[in-house]
Each structure stands twice: as C-alpha cells, then as structure tokens.
Amino acid sequence: MTTAGSSGRDEPVETEDIASGESNIKLTETADKGKNGQRTPVKDVAETNGLSTTATTTGNKKKDELGQLYKPGVHVWCKYTGDNSYRDSQIIEVNTLKNGQTNYYVHFVEFNRRMDTWVKSTDILDSSTNPHDPEAKLTSGHGDAVAMLKQKRERRKEGVVEFVEEEYGEHNAMDEASIREHEEVTKVKNVNTLELGRHLIDTWYFSPIPKELYPEGGVPILYMCEFSLDFFRTKRELTRHYKNCKVRHPPGDEIYRDEESNLAVFEVDGAKSKFYSQNLCYLAKFFLDHKTLHFDVDPFLFYVFCEFDEYGYHIFGFFSKEKFSEQGYNLACILTLPSYQRKGYGKFIIEFSYELSKKEKRVGSPEKPLSDLGQVSYRSFWARALLEALQTPAALQQDKLSLIDLACITSIKIEDIILTLNYLGIIKYVGGQHCIYATPEIVTEKLKQFSGRGPRVSTR
C-alpha cells in the first residue's frame, strides 16, 4: 500500500496497498456538512453535492432548467472549482433531486479522479458551446491509463528500447480489464465529506464501507470517531457515542513519543484489534484509489501516528506492513490525512518506517504501485536520506563508497538508491558498474532542495 494526508481540500500525500476487511459498523442519518471547517445547513449540503436520499438516478428523463439533459459519457465544458475556469469534463452520472433540480457527477479530464465532483447544471456550458463530439470516447480518469498500457506494449513489439526511470504508477499492477472494472465499480464517490474529530475532509474516492452506511447510493457526510474509528450516519449518533466512549488513543502499544512536537506512534496488531484495523483501511480507501483491500488484517501491523494534547490522541496518518514479507517490503500502505498534509508528516512517516528497518538490520522498500503523491513523498525522502548519508564523516573519509555501503547506512533498497541518484544526476554507469559523481559542494547544494519542513524521527 502506499502513498493517501490543512483542510479537507488540501492536496495530499499518500500512498499504498491496503489491508482491510468487513466489519460490524454502527449506523445513523445525514446531518450538517461544512466546507473547510464552516458549517452549512443540511439542505444546502444535499443540493451542492448532488446526493439526496430522495434522489433518483436517470439517464434520459425530463430536461433540466437549461432545456438540456446531458447523458453519462458526454464531454462538456464544466466550471472547475480550483480556479473557476471551464475545463474539458466528462459526465459520469446524473441525479435528479426531489425538487426537480438536475445535478451531474463530472470528471475533469486533465485531473486525477480525486477531483471528481457533483455540479449543478448552471456550472456546465450549453452543448452548443461544447467543441467535443458528444459521442466522444470515455477517458479513464487517470491520464488515459488504458491507452498508455497499449502504447507501451506496441513499443515493446516494435523492439523499441527506452532507458527511463521506472515509474510505479497506480495502474502498473493492473491489466486493462482490471482498470475498467475498477473504474466502473468506483466511478462515483459514496461519501462526499468525512467528519473526523475537528476536521471536515472532502473525500477523494469511493470506499467499500458496508452498504448500510449509504443505503441510497451515497451520503453527503459520514461521521467517524477519531479515537475508536467507529462510523456513524448522523451527528446525533456520533455525539451520543462520544458521551459513552472512554477511549482516547489507538489500541496497541505506544512505541514512540516526542514531547517537544507532541507526536506519538502506536503499533497495532491486526490480529488483536481487527475492528479498528479494518476501519482504518476503510478510512484510507477514501483517499487512495488503486489499492488492494485485504479482508484479512491478521498478517499486518499498523503504525498509527497521532498528535496528542489534553483531549487525547488525534490520528493524522498511518502505515501498515506485513509481519512477514517475502519480498522484503517495509511498508504496505501509507496515508497522511488531507487535513494534516503540508506539515512534513508524510516524510516523517516514511522516515519512521526506515528507522524500524534499521533496528531490524534489513533493507526495505514500499510495496508498489505507489500513488502519484506517494511517489513524490518517497522520492523526496530518498533524496534527502542519501544526500545526508553522503555527508557523514565516514562517507567523506572513504575514497570509494559502494551502493551496498549506502544501503547499509540508510536501509534503502539498492534499486531505489539507483533510481534516486539517477534522478539527482549524480550517478553514472561506467565500465560495467555504477559510480557516484558528486563533490561535497554539489551534495550540500542539492540537499538544500530537500531539507523541507516538518518533524524528524528522534532516535535518542
């Protein structure tokens, strides 16, 4: 698994393959929703998101107020919430509310599926302004992954050899049929917003939570206890739960604590805390797309990262890993919640996974594929870790430093080391072997690009 965590609209980290399963989850009704922490009436929420318990899905019923009903699959120009410009979009689904208003679930062709959203018909330009063929083919929503797979195979048949850095995209482990099946099943989010503790977070993707939590095809908002990770359909049920809930931290053992930064890490055994572990995976799936849900969480350990204060321990991310990995993976799934992103927590979680590998005296690597955000986070961490290793006194005193030496110092797998040094432009292949070409000055200058902000793991 790898790597999906500001407000709910921040762009995230992620990352990841997931361990998960079914669970008995408590239920409730829909309530108020907030945008970036601001509350709005329930009625506005349902209308804004196109989700309603009285809504009916339609493909060709009565026309809307513009005199035009766009059908699923049609390309239109739609207002993009990021900058209010009109973008090439594809109609995914149509909902007609009880009041007769028609809302559309759209995918913005140039963007990742996490930006898919419900819009009103007033946000769509009239079809006469649409330059696209109404019968245009559907796009995958991920930069046309199917087309990319076909192109790669054609180039292989032609004998074309490319020396490029390997990319672990979200589709690499999937064939064309799997991609299409996945996108059909998960094409529309079943929950628009998640309330978790003090944060209202816009979800990015469909999560296979139990159907009874969204019996009418989708809910505008779902509530979650940040301590026990119970799900609820109404604010009233969540409030009642909090009155009786005595839990203020994740289950398992607290294995790390930093009083200066108020951070703590808990190790949770999936076999001992199944309900919590399963719900952790459901939570992650709202922010990770092409990741596998393992219904048996017993083989996994979950490392839950929290900020703590006088009210308790507030989860901001986690990673999981197999207790015994034949491939030597030190991480299966990684997620930083969107409401906690841009704080450097993603690299903190990654660094922690490698510190565990150092204690185990092993090299490790994350499971592939990584999400787009996971790739960015890992590349940044690997670059920083390797450049810091090249600056150590032991490294500076050696005439030659092998890749094995770097692997021993950092616990990073040699394949990942080569990719990262190649990305940094400080490795060459000469005489049948890889050689690092970088003066101390070059290393220092490049390290400035990856110093970044955020906490570091204390090994004291």
GROMACS .gro file of C-alpha atoms in nm:
model
  460
    1MET     CA    1   0.000   0.000   0.000
    2THR     CA    2   0.126   0.328  -0.018
    3THR     CA    3   0.122   0.690  -0.077
    4ALA     CA    4  -0.332   0.894   0.092
    5GLY     CA    5  -0.250   1.304   0.434
    6SER     CA    6  -0.483   2.168   0.636
    7SER     CA    7  -0.839   2.146   0.548
    8GLY     CA    8  -1.017   1.875   0.362
    9ARG     CA    9  -0.947   2.041   0.028
   10ASP     CA   10  -0.568   2.037   0.056
   11GLU     CA   11  -0.376   1.835  -0.199
   12PRO     CA   12  -0.248   1.518  -0.024
   13VAL     CA   13   0.035   1.253   0.033
   14GLU     CA   14  -0.013   0.916   0.011
   15THR     CA   15   0.045   0.644  -0.087
   16GLU     CA   16  -0.018   0.249  -0.097
   17ASP     CA   17  -0.166  -0.108  -0.084
   18ILE     CA   18  -0.423  -0.165   0.183
   19ALA     CA   19  -0.506  -0.431   0.435
   20SER     CA   20  -0.873  -0.431   0.519
   21GLY     CA   21  -1.188  -0.621   0.583
   22GLU     CA   22  -1.554  -0.622   0.662
   23SER     CA   23  -1.676  -0.513   1.000
   24ASN     CA   24  -1.989  -0.453   1.201
   25ILE     CA   25  -2.024  -0.078   1.189
   26LYS     CA   26  -2.280   0.130   1.375
   27LEU     CA   27  -2.533   0.331   1.182
   28THR     CA   28  -2.715   0.663   1.192
   29GLU     CA   29  -2.890   0.968   0.937
   30THR     CA   30  -2.743   1.260   0.748
   31ALA     CA   31  -2.672   1.594   0.910
   32ASP     CA   32  -2.497   1.922   0.852
   33LYS     CA   33  -2.182   1.949   0.640
   34GLY     CA   34  -1.903   2.203   0.648
   35LYS     CA   35  -1.675   2.340   0.385
   36ASN     CA   36  -1.323   2.395   0.515
   37GLY     CA   37  -1.449   2.386   0.869
   38GLN     CA   38  -1.755   2.610   0.813
   39ARG     CA   39  -2.094   2.461   0.885
   40THR     CA   40  -2.378   2.481   0.635
   41PRO     CA   41  -2.742   2.369   0.657
   42VAL     CA   42  -2.826   2.012   0.568
   43LYS     CA   43  -3.043   2.123   0.275
   44ASP     CA   44  -2.755   2.313   0.113
   45VAL     CA   45  -2.525   2.015   0.152
   46ALA     CA   46  -2.752   1.777  -0.033
   47GLU     CA   47  -2.815   2.023  -0.314
   48THR     CA   48  -2.449   2.118  -0.350
   49ASN     CA   49  -2.321   1.761  -0.366
   50GLY     CA   50  -2.599   1.612  -0.573
   51LEU     CA   51  -2.658   1.346  -0.309
   52SER     CA   52  -3.002   1.300  -0.164
   53THR     CA   53  -3.189   1.018   0.000
   54THR     CA   54  -3.480   1.109  -0.230
   55ALA     CA   55  -3.270   1.143  -0.544
   56THR     CA   56  -3.332   0.922  -0.845
   57THR     CA   57  -3.063   0.833  -1.096
   58THR     CA   58  -3.165   0.897  -1.454
   59GLY     CA   59  -3.004   0.887  -1.795
   60ASN     CA   60  -3.278   1.023  -2.020
   61LYS     CA   61  -3.575   1.157  -1.824
   62LYS     CA   62  -3.715   1.511  -1.833
   63LYS     CA   63  -3.494   1.804  -1.934
   64ASP     CA   64  -3.348   2.033  -1.670
   65GLU     CA   65  -3.384   2.409  -1.638
   66LEU     CA   66  -3.141   2.468  -1.927
   67GLY     CA   67  -3.355   2.257  -2.157
   68GLN     CA   68  -3.074   2.003  -2.190
   69LEU     CA   69  -3.007   1.679  -2.007
   70TYR     CA   70  -2.653   1.559  -2.060
   71LYS     CA   71  -2.612   1.185  -2.065
   72PRO     CA   72  -2.332   0.985  -1.898
   73GLY     CA   73  -2.026   0.968  -2.122
   74VAL     CA   74  -2.081   1.306  -2.288
   75HIS     CA   75  -1.796   1.560  -2.283
   76VAL     CA   76  -1.885   1.914  -2.173
   77TRP     CA   77  -1.718   2.231  -2.054
   78CYS     CA   78  -1.762   2.248  -1.677
   79LYS     CA   79  -1.656   2.507  -1.420
   80TYR     CA   80  -1.354   2.378  -1.227
   81THR     CA   81  -1.373   2.465  -0.856
   82GLY     CA   82  -0.997   2.515  -0.833
   83ASP     CA   83  -0.990   2.837  -1.037
   84ASN     CA   84  -1.347   2.878  -1.171
   85SER     CA   85  -1.223   2.824  -1.527
   86TYR     CA   86  -1.412   2.595  -1.765
   87ARG     CA   87  -1.241   2.262  -1.826
   88ASP     CA   88  -1.293   1.965  -2.052
   89SER     CA   89  -1.508   1.731  -1.844
   90GLN     CA   90  -1.696   1.407  -1.877
   91ILE     CA   91  -2.042   1.337  -1.736
   92ILE     CA   92  -2.019   1.025  -1.519
   93GLU     CA   93  -2.363   1.014  -1.359
   94VAL     CA   94  -2.685   1.216  -1.346
   95ASN     CA   95  -2.908   1.271  -1.042
   96THR     CA   96  -3.247   1.441  -1.039
   97LEU     CA   97  -3.339   1.566  -0.694
   98LYS     CA   98  -3.689   1.570  -0.549
   99ASN     CA   99  -3.719   1.942  -0.624
  100GLY     CA  100  -3.658   1.874  -0.994
  101GLN     CA  101  -3.301   2.007  -1.000
  102THR     CA  102  -3.057   1.802  -1.204
  103ASN     CA  103  -2.702   1.758  -1.077
  104TYR     CA  104  -2.412   1.596  -1.261
  105TYR     CA  105  -2.118   1.396  -1.136
  106VAL     CA  106  -1.825   1.501  -1.355
  107HIS     CA  107  -1.466   1.400  -1.412
  108PHE     CA  108  -1.220   1.672  -1.518
  109VAL     CA  109  -1.021   1.505  -1.795
  110GLU     CA  110  -0.688   1.671  -1.714
  111PHE     CA  111  -0.700   1.585  -1.345
  112ASN     CA  112  -0.684   1.285  -1.113
  113ARG     CA  113  -1.016   1.125  -1.017
  114ARG     CA  114  -0.991   1.269  -0.668
  115MET     CA  115  -1.113   1.597  -0.820
  116ASP     CA  116  -1.437   1.438  -0.947
  117THR     CA  117  -1.740   1.611  -0.800
  118TRP     CA  118  -2.111   1.685  -0.824
  119VAL     CA  119  -2.201   2.010  -1.000
  120LYS     CA  120  -2.521   2.195  -1.085
  121SER     CA  121  -2.638   2.236  -1.442
  122THR     CA  122  -2.555   2.607  -1.416
  123ASP     CA  123  -2.186   2.511  -1.391
  124ILE     CA  124  -2.199   2.347  -1.734
  125LEU     CA  125  -2.184   2.538  -2.062
  126ASP     CA  126  -2.461   2.483  -2.314
  127SER     CA  127  -2.389   2.197  -2.553
  128SER     CA  128  -2.373   2.440  -2.846
  129THR     CA  129  -2.058   2.581  -2.687
  130ASN     CA  130  -1.907   2.237  -2.638
  131PRO     CA  131  -1.645   2.168  -2.910
  132HIS     CA  132  -1.623   1.799  -2.828
  133ASP     CA  133  -1.804   1.522  -3.009
  134PRO     CA  134  -2.099   1.422  -2.786
  135GLU     CA  135  -2.018   1.062  -2.863
  136ALA     CA  136  -1.652   1.105  -2.769
  137LYS     CA  137  -1.493   0.801  -2.611
  138LEU     CA  138  -1.471   0.777  -2.236
  139THR     CA  139  -1.138   0.858  -2.080
  140SER     CA  140  -1.002   0.659  -1.792
  141GLY     CA  141  -0.970   0.945  -1.546
  142HIS     CA  142  -0.605   0.872  -1.487
  143GLY     CA  143  -0.433   1.024  -1.789
  144ASP     CA  144  -0.591   0.753  -2.007
  145ALA     CA  145  -0.410   0.466  -1.841
  146VAL     CA  146  -0.552   0.209  -2.081
  147ALA     CA  147  -0.410   0.396  -2.380
  148MET     CA  148  -0.075   0.421  -2.205
  149LEU     CA  149  -0.067   0.046  -2.145
  150LYS     CA  150  -0.144  -0.020  -2.512
  151GLN     CA  151   0.127   0.223  -2.623
  152LYS     CA  152   0.387   0.054  -2.402
  153ARG     CA  153   0.300  -0.288  -2.545
  154GLU     CA  154   0.316  -0.160  -2.903
  155ARG     CA  155   0.662  -0.017  -2.842
  156ARG     CA  156   0.779  -0.348  -2.696
  157LYS     CA  157   0.653  -0.531  -3.007
  158GLU     CA  158   0.844  -0.289  -3.228
  159GLY     CA  159   1.162  -0.361  -3.035
  160VAL     CA  160   1.195  -0.006  -2.909
  161VAL     CA  161   1.422   0.009  -2.605
  162GLU     CA  162   1.387   0.304  -2.372
  163PHE     CA  163   1.618   0.383  -2.082
  164VAL     CA  164   1.388   0.570  -1.848
  165GLU     CA  165   1.338   0.591  -1.477
  166GLU     CA  166   1.085   0.334  -1.367
  167GLU     CA  167   0.757   0.485  -1.254
  168TYR     CA  168   0.543   0.294  -1.012
  169GLY     CA  169   0.207   0.433  -1.119
  170GLU     CA  170  -0.127   0.339  -0.973
  171HIS     CA  171  -0.204   0.118  -1.276
  172ASN     CA  172   0.121  -0.076  -1.304
  173ALA     CA  173  -0.013  -0.383  -1.125
  174MET     CA  174  -0.340  -0.387  -1.323
  175ASP     CA  175  -0.432  -0.501  -1.672
  176GLU     CA  176  -0.678  -0.319  -1.898
  177ALA     CA  177  -0.979  -0.525  -1.789
  178SER     CA  178  -0.899  -0.469  -1.422
  179ILE     CA  179  -0.866  -0.094  -1.473
  180ARG     CA  180  -1.202  -0.072  -1.649
  181GLU     CA  181  -1.376  -0.290  -1.391
  182HIS     CA  182  -1.230  -0.090  -1.103
  183GLU     CA  183  -1.333   0.243  -1.253
  184GLU     CA  184  -1.686   0.121  -1.322
  185VAL     CA  185  -1.739  -0.001  -0.966
  186THR     CA  186  -1.582   0.306  -0.804
  187LYS     CA  187  -1.677   0.575  -1.057
  188VAL     CA  188  -1.891   0.774  -0.811
  189LYS     CA  189  -1.794   0.856  -0.452
  190ASN     CA  190  -2.033   0.707  -0.198
  191VAL     CA  191  -1.942   0.970   0.065
  192ASN     CA  192  -1.865   1.333  -0.015
  193THR     CA  193  -1.737   1.455   0.322
  194LEU     CA  194  -1.598   1.285   0.629
  195GLU     CA  195  -1.612   1.442   0.974
  196LEU     CA  196  -1.318   1.316   1.176
  197GLY     CA  197  -1.250   1.490   1.505
  198ARG     CA  198  -1.213   1.863   1.447
  199HIS     CA  199  -1.187   1.827   1.070
  200LEU     CA  200  -1.432   1.811   0.783
  201ILE     CA  201  -1.249   1.637   0.499
  202ASP     CA  202  -1.366   1.613   0.139
  203THR     CA  203  -1.315   1.252   0.030
  204TRP     CA  204  -1.133   1.170  -0.292
  205TYR     CA  205  -1.252   0.823  -0.388
  206PHE     CA  206  -1.510   0.552  -0.333
  207SER     CA  207  -1.455   0.337  -0.023
  208PRO     CA  208  -1.611  -0.012   0.009
  209ILE     CA  209  -1.763   0.059   0.351
  210PRO     CA  210  -2.067  -0.154   0.444
  211LYS     CA  211  -2.365  -0.073   0.223
  212GLU     CA  212  -2.590   0.007   0.520
  213LEU     CA  213  -2.385   0.323   0.575
  214TYR     CA  214  -2.502   0.463   0.238
  215PRO     CA  215  -2.828   0.277   0.159
  216GLU     CA  216  -2.948   0.527  -0.103
  217GLY     CA  217  -2.634   0.520  -0.316
  218GLY     CA  218  -2.443   0.794  -0.137
  219VAL     CA  219  -2.444   1.033   0.159
  220PRO     CA  220  -2.326   1.395   0.176
  221ILE     CA  221  -2.145   1.340   0.506
  222LEU     CA  222  -2.030   1.048   0.720
  223TYR     CA  223  -1.917   1.080   1.081
  224MET     CA  224  -1.629   0.897   1.242
  225CYS     CA  225  -1.498   0.877   1.598
  226GLU     CA  226  -1.132   0.973   1.577
  227PHE     CA  227  -1.044   0.753   1.876
  228SER     CA  228  -1.231   0.425   1.816
  229LEU     CA  229  -1.279   0.476   1.438
  230ASP     CA  230  -1.650   0.384   1.457
  231PHE     CA  231  -1.859   0.510   1.163
  232PHE     CA  232  -2.194   0.690   1.207
  233ARG     CA  233  -2.452   0.828   0.966
  234THR     CA  234  -2.574   1.112   1.188
  235LYS     CA  235  -2.417   1.375   1.410
  236ARG     CA  236  -2.663   1.280   1.683
  237GLU     CA  237  -2.536   0.921   1.691
  238LEU     CA  238  -2.175   1.040   1.700
  239THR     CA  239  -2.249   1.279   1.989
  240ARG     CA  240  -2.417   1.001   2.184
  241HIS     CA  241  -2.120   0.775   2.116
  242TYR     CA  242  -1.871   1.034   2.245
  243LYS     CA  243  -2.062   1.057   2.574
  244ASN     CA  244  -2.002   0.687   2.637
  245CYS     CA  245  -1.665   0.641   2.466
  246LYS     CA  246  -1.379   0.626   2.715
  247VAL     CA  247  -1.113   0.558   2.451
  248ARG     CA  248  -0.874   0.846   2.382
  249HIS     CA  249  -0.596   0.673   2.189
  250PRO     CA  250  -0.547   0.389   1.938
  251PRO     CA  251  -0.524   0.032   2.067
  252GLY     CA  252  -0.188  -0.142   2.087
  253ASP     CA  253   0.144  -0.026   2.229
  254GLU     CA  254   0.279   0.328   2.222
  255ILE     CA  255   0.626   0.275   2.074
  256TYR     CA  256   0.731   0.635   2.010
  257ARG     CA  257   0.670   0.965   2.185
  258ASP     CA  258   0.814   1.311   2.125
  259GLU     CA  259   0.713   1.560   2.394
  260GLU     CA  260   0.861   1.856   2.203
  261SER     CA  261   0.648   1.806   1.892
  262ASN     CA  262   0.357   1.631   2.071
  263LEU     CA  263   0.373   1.330   1.841
  264ALA     CA  264   0.316   0.965   1.928
  265VAL     CA  265   0.313   0.637   1.737
  266PHE     CA  266   0.114   0.325   1.827
  267GLU     CA  267   0.181  -0.026   1.697
  268VAL     CA  268  -0.149  -0.205   1.636
  269ASP     CA  269  -0.163  -0.579   1.566
  270GLY     CA  270  -0.430  -0.653   1.306
  271ALA     CA  271  -0.495  -0.993   1.463
  272LYS     CA  272  -0.562  -0.842   1.806
  273SER     CA  273  -0.752  -0.527   1.701
  274LYS     CA  274  -0.945  -0.639   1.392
  275PHE     CA  275  -1.233  -0.391   1.408
  276TYR     CA  276  -1.002  -0.091   1.446
  277SER     CA  277  -0.767  -0.217   1.174
  278GLN     CA  278  -1.049  -0.284   0.928
  279ASN     CA  279  -1.198   0.060   0.980
  280LEU     CA  280  -0.853   0.214   0.941
  281CYS     CA  281  -0.841   0.056   0.596
  282TYR     CA  282  -1.188   0.182   0.507
  283LEU     CA  283  -1.073   0.529   0.611
  284ALA     CA  284  -0.763   0.501   0.393
  285LYS     CA  285  -0.963   0.391   0.089
  286PHE     CA  286  -1.142   0.728   0.082
  287PHE     CA  287  -0.805   0.881  -0.014
  288LEU     CA  288  -0.629   0.600  -0.204
  289ASP     CA  289  -0.750   0.478  -0.540
  290HIS     CA  290  -0.592   0.169  -0.695
  291LYS     CA  291  -0.503  -0.017  -0.379
  292THR     CA  292  -0.596  -0.365  -0.268
  293LEU     CA  293  -0.822  -0.414   0.031
  294HIS     CA  294  -0.719  -0.719   0.229
  295PHE     CA  295  -1.019  -0.852   0.417
  296ASP     CA  296  -0.789  -1.048   0.646
  297VAL     CA  297  -0.596  -0.794   0.855
  298ASP     CA  298  -0.432  -1.061   1.075
  299PRO     CA  299  -0.100  -1.069   0.880
  300PHE     CA  300  -0.049  -0.693   0.917
  301LEU     CA  301   0.090  -0.450   1.171
  302PHE     CA  302  -0.045  -0.095   1.166
  303TYR     CA  303   0.158   0.202   1.286
  304VAL     CA  304  -0.080   0.483   1.379
  305PHE     CA  305   0.061   0.837   1.403
  306CYS     CA  306  -0.104   1.090   1.633
  307GLU     CA  307  -0.079   1.445   1.760
  308PHE     CA  308  -0.160   1.449   2.131
  309ASP     CA  309  -0.297   1.713   2.367
  310GLU     CA  310  -0.507   1.725   2.684
  311TYR     CA  311  -0.809   1.588   2.495
  312GLY     CA  312  -0.642   1.276   2.359
  313TYR     CA  313  -0.451   1.137   2.063
  314HIS     CA  314  -0.564   1.266   1.722
  315ILE     CA  315  -0.478   1.042   1.428
  316PHE     CA  316  -0.308   1.214   1.133
  317GLY     CA  317  -0.178   0.916   0.940
  318PHE     CA  318  -0.061   0.557   0.944
  319PHE     CA  319   0.129   0.293   0.758
  320SER     CA  320   0.088  -0.081   0.753
  321LYS     CA  321   0.326  -0.362   0.678
  322GLU     CA  322   0.317  -0.738   0.663
  323LYS     CA  323   0.454  -0.916   0.967
  324PHE     CA  324   0.648  -1.143   0.731
  325SER     CA  325   0.720  -1.012   0.382
  326GLU     CA  326   0.893  -1.248   0.140
  327GLN     CA  327   0.971  -0.956  -0.092
  328GLY     CA  328   1.133  -0.752   0.185
  329TYR     CA  329   0.874  -0.475   0.189
  330ASN     CA  330   0.896  -0.249   0.493
  331LEU     CA  331   0.566  -0.075   0.415
  332ALA     CA  332   0.241  -0.187   0.253
  333CYS     CA  333   0.015   0.117   0.276
  334ILE     CA  334   0.085   0.474   0.381
  335LEU     CA  335  -0.157   0.760   0.431
  336THR     CA  336  -0.139   1.113   0.564
  337LEU     CA  337  -0.489   1.254   0.606
  338PRO     CA  338  -0.552   1.561   0.386
  339SER     CA  339  -0.630   1.777   0.690
  340TYR     CA  340  -0.274   1.721   0.815
  341GLN     CA  341  -0.084   1.750   0.490
  342ARG     CA  342   0.183   2.005   0.404
  343LYS     CA  343   0.327   1.970   0.752
  344GLY     CA  344   0.603   1.729   0.654
  345TYR     CA  345   0.418   1.438   0.813
  346GLY     CA  346   0.441   1.222   0.501
  347LYS     CA  347   0.821   1.212   0.510
  348PHE     CA  348   0.808   1.168   0.888
  349ILE     CA  349   0.602   0.850   0.845
  350ILE     CA  350   0.836   0.722   0.573
  351GLU     CA  351   1.143   0.800   0.785
  352PHE     CA  352   0.988   0.608   1.075
  353SER     CA  353   0.939   0.300   0.854
  354TYR     CA  354   1.310   0.305   0.766
  355GLU     CA  355   1.415   0.353   1.127
  356LEU     CA  356   1.227   0.030   1.204
  357SER     CA  357   1.417  -0.137   0.919
  358LYS     CA  358   1.746  -0.017   1.069
  359LYS     CA  359   1.654  -0.170   1.403
  360GLU     CA  360   1.576  -0.495   1.224
  361LYS     CA  361   1.910  -0.463   1.036
  362ARG     CA  362   1.737  -0.501   0.699
  363VAL     CA  363   1.695  -0.303   0.380
  364GLY     CA  364   1.339  -0.227   0.282
  365SER     CA  365   1.117  -0.080   0.014
  366PRO     CA  366   0.749   0.013  -0.008
  367GLU     CA  367   0.502  -0.207  -0.191
  368LYS     CA  368   0.429  -0.098  -0.544
  369PRO     CA  369   0.241   0.065  -0.701
  370LEU     CA  370   0.273   0.396  -0.521
  371SER     CA  371   0.014   0.667  -0.569
  372ASP     CA  372   0.120   0.984  -0.750
  373LEU     CA  373   0.156   1.163  -0.418
  374GLY     CA  374   0.334   0.863  -0.269
  375GLN     CA  375   0.594   0.877  -0.545
  376VAL     CA  376   0.661   1.243  -0.471
  377SER     CA  377   0.697   1.182  -0.097
  378TYR     CA  378   0.926   0.881  -0.136
  379ARG     CA  379   1.147   1.046  -0.396
  380SER     CA  380   1.191   1.347  -0.169
  381PHE     CA  381   1.270   1.130   0.134
  382TRP     CA  382   1.513   0.903  -0.051
  383ALA     CA  383   1.696   1.205  -0.193
  384ARG     CA  384   1.733   1.364   0.149
  385ALA     CA  385   1.839   1.041   0.320
  386LEU     CA  386   2.102   0.955   0.057
  387LEU     CA  387   2.245   1.307   0.039
  388GLU     CA  388   2.272   1.314   0.419
  389ALA     CA  389   2.446   0.976   0.408
  390LEU     CA  390   2.700   1.115   0.159
  391GLN     CA  391   2.774   1.395   0.406
  392THR     CA  392   2.856   1.173   0.703
  393PRO     CA  393   3.220   1.179   0.822
  394ALA     CA  394   3.254   0.808   0.746
  395ALA     CA  395   3.144   0.863   0.387
  396LEU     CA  396   3.366   1.167   0.335
  397GLN     CA  397   3.674   0.980   0.460
  398GLN     CA  398   3.631   0.691   0.216
  399ASP     CA  399   3.787   0.702  -0.128
  400LYS     CA  400   3.511   0.476  -0.257
  401LEU     CA  401   3.157   0.436  -0.131
  402SER     CA  402   2.960   0.146  -0.276
  403LEU     CA  403   2.586   0.120  -0.324
  404ILE     CA  404   2.592  -0.158  -0.066
  405ASP     CA  405   2.750   0.086   0.181
  406LEU     CA  406   2.468   0.333   0.119
  407ALA     CA  407   2.211   0.058   0.162
  408CYS     CA  408   2.365  -0.040   0.496
  409ILE     CA  409   2.365   0.322   0.616
  410THR     CA  410   2.010   0.408   0.507
  411SER     CA  411   1.830   0.069   0.487
  412ILE     CA  412   1.709   0.179   0.142
  413LYS     CA  413   1.695  -0.094  -0.122
  414ILE     CA  414   1.969  -0.072  -0.389
  415GLU     CA  415   1.715  -0.044  -0.674
  416ASP     CA  416   1.560   0.260  -0.504
  417ILE     CA  417   1.906   0.407  -0.442
  418ILE     CA  418   1.997   0.383  -0.812
  419LEU     CA  419   1.668   0.542  -0.920
  420THR     CA  420   1.712   0.829  -0.676
  421LEU     CA  421   2.077   0.900  -0.757
  422ASN     CA  422   1.988   0.893  -1.125
  423TYR     CA  423   1.708   1.143  -1.056
  424LEU     CA  424   1.962   1.364  -0.873
  425GLY     CA  425   2.200   1.336  -1.168
  426ILE     CA  426   2.496   1.219  -0.958
  427ILE     CA  427   2.538   0.860  -1.080
  428LYS     CA  428   2.692   0.724  -1.398
  429TYR     CA  429   2.733   0.376  -1.541
  430VAL     CA  430   3.099   0.334  -1.630
  431GLY     CA  431   3.295   0.018  -1.703
  432GLY     CA  432   3.009  -0.211  -1.607
  433GLN     CA  433   2.941  -0.053  -1.270
  434HIS     CA  434   2.758   0.242  -1.116
  435CYS     CA  435   2.974   0.529  -0.997
  436ILE     CA  436   2.867   0.829  -0.788
  437TYR     CA  437   2.995   1.159  -0.924
  438ALA     CA  438   2.940   1.437  -0.671
  439THR     CA  439   3.170   1.671  -0.485
  440PRO     CA  440   3.086   1.768  -0.124
  441GLU     CA  441   2.980   2.109  -0.257
  442ILE     CA  442   2.734   1.954  -0.503
  443VAL     CA  443   2.589   1.732  -0.231
  444THR     CA  444   2.542   2.031   0.001
  445GLU     CA  445   2.374   2.236  -0.270
  446LYS     CA  446   2.136   1.958  -0.370
  447LEU     CA  447   2.049   1.883  -0.007
  448LYS     CA  448   1.909   2.235   0.029
  449GLN     CA  449   1.636   2.141  -0.218
  450PHE     CA  450   1.514   1.857   0.001
  451SER     CA  451   1.562   1.985   0.354
  452GLY     CA  452   1.198   2.091   0.374
  453ARG     CA  453   0.997   2.141   0.688
  454GLY     CA  454   0.837   1.909   0.934
  455PRO     CA  455   0.944   1.688   1.225
  456ARG     CA  456   1.225   1.434   1.217
  457VAL     CA  457   1.229   1.100   1.394
  458SER     CA  458   1.428   1.124   1.715
  459THR     CA  459   1.646   0.819   1.780
  460ARG     CA  460   1.772   0.934   2.118
   0.00000   0.00000   0.00000
